[in-house]
GROMACS .gro file of C-alpha atoms in nm:
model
   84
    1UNK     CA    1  -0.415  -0.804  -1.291
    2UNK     CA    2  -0.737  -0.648  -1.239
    3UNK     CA    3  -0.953  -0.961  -1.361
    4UNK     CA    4  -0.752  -1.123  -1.063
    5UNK     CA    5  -0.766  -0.865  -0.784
    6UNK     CA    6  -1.096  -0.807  -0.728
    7UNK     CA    7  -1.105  -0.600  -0.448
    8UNK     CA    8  -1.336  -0.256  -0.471
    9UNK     CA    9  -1.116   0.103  -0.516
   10UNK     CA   10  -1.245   0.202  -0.185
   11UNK     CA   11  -1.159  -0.127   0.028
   12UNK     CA   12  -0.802  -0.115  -0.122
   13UNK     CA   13  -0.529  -0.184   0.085
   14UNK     CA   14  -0.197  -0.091   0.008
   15UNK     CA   15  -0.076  -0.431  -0.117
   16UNK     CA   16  -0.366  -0.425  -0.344
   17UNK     CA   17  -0.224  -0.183  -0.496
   18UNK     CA   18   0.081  -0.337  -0.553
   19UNK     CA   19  -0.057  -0.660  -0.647
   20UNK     CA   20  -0.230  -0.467  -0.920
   21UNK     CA   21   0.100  -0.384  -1.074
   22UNK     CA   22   0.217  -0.739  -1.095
   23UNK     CA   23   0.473  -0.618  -0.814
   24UNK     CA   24   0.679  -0.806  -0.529
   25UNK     CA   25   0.728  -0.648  -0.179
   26UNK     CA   26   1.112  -0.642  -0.268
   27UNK     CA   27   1.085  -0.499  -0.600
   28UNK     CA   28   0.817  -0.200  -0.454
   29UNK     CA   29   1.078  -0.139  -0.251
   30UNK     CA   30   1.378  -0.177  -0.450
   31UNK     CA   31   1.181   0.109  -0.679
   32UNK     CA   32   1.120   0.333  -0.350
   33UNK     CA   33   1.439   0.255  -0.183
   34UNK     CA   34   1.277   0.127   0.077
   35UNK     CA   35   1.372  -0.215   0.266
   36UNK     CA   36   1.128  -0.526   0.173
   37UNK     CA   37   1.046  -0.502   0.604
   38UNK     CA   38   0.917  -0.190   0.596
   39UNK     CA   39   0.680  -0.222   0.264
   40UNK     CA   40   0.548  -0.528   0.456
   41UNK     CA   41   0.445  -0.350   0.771
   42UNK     CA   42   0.360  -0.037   0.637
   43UNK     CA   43   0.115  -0.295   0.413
   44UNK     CA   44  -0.030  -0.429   0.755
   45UNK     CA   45  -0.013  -0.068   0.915
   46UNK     CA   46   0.230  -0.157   1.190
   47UNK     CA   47   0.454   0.190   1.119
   48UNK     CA   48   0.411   0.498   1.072
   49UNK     CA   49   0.338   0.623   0.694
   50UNK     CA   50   0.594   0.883   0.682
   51UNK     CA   51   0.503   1.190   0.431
   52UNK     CA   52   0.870   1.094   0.265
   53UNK     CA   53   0.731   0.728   0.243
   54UNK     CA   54   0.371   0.782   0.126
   55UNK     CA   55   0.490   1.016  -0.179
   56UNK     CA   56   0.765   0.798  -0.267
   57UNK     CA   57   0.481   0.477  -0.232
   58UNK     CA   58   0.223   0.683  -0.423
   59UNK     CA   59   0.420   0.748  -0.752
   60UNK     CA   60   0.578   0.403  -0.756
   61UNK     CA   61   0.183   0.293  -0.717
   62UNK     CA   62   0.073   0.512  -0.960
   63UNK     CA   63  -0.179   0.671  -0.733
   64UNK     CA   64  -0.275   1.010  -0.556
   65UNK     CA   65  -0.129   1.053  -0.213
   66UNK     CA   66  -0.455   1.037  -0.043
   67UNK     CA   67  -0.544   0.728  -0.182
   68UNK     CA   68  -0.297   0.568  -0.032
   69UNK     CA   69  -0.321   0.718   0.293
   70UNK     CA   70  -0.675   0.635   0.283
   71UNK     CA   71  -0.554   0.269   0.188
   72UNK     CA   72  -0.288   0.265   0.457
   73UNK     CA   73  -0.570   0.386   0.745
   74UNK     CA   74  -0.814   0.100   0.598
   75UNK     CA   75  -0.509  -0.164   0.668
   76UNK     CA   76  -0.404   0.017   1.012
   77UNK     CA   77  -0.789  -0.003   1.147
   78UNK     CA   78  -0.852  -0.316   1.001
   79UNK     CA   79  -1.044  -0.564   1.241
   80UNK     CA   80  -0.798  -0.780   1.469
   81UNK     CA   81  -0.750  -1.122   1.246
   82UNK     CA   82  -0.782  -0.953   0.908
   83UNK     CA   83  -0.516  -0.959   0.652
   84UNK     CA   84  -0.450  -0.643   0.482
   0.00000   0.00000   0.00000
């Protein structure tokens, strides 16, 4: 998946991430026990990343905590019209 994502580590967002592992919204969250809706807006940053949610996230991910808080923040300041 990484000849097909070609997004930069540090630009990330967090459905990069899961795109990277081949993975669906529901099946991230059927591996986090987390509903499909609230992957998809914590993707775009609409909620709040929860410490709970952002641990659970980051091992299903395979990546550190911070990264994905850093990813999260990128999506959640994103310029208006931008898809994260």
């Amino acid at each position: 998946m990484g000849d097909l994502v070609l997004v930069p580590r540090n630009e990330r967002f967090p459905g990069d991430w899961r795109t990277l592992l081949g993975l669906t919204q529901p099946q991230l969250g059927s591996l986090v026990a987390i509903s499909t809706s609230m992957i998809a807006r914590i993707e775009r940053g609409e909620v709040k990343l929860t410490d709970e949610n952002a641990r659970r996230l980051a091992q299903a991910l395979d990546i550190e905590i911070d990264e994905l808080v850093r990813s999260y923040e990128r999506a959640r300041n994103r310029p208006a019209g931008m898809q994260a």
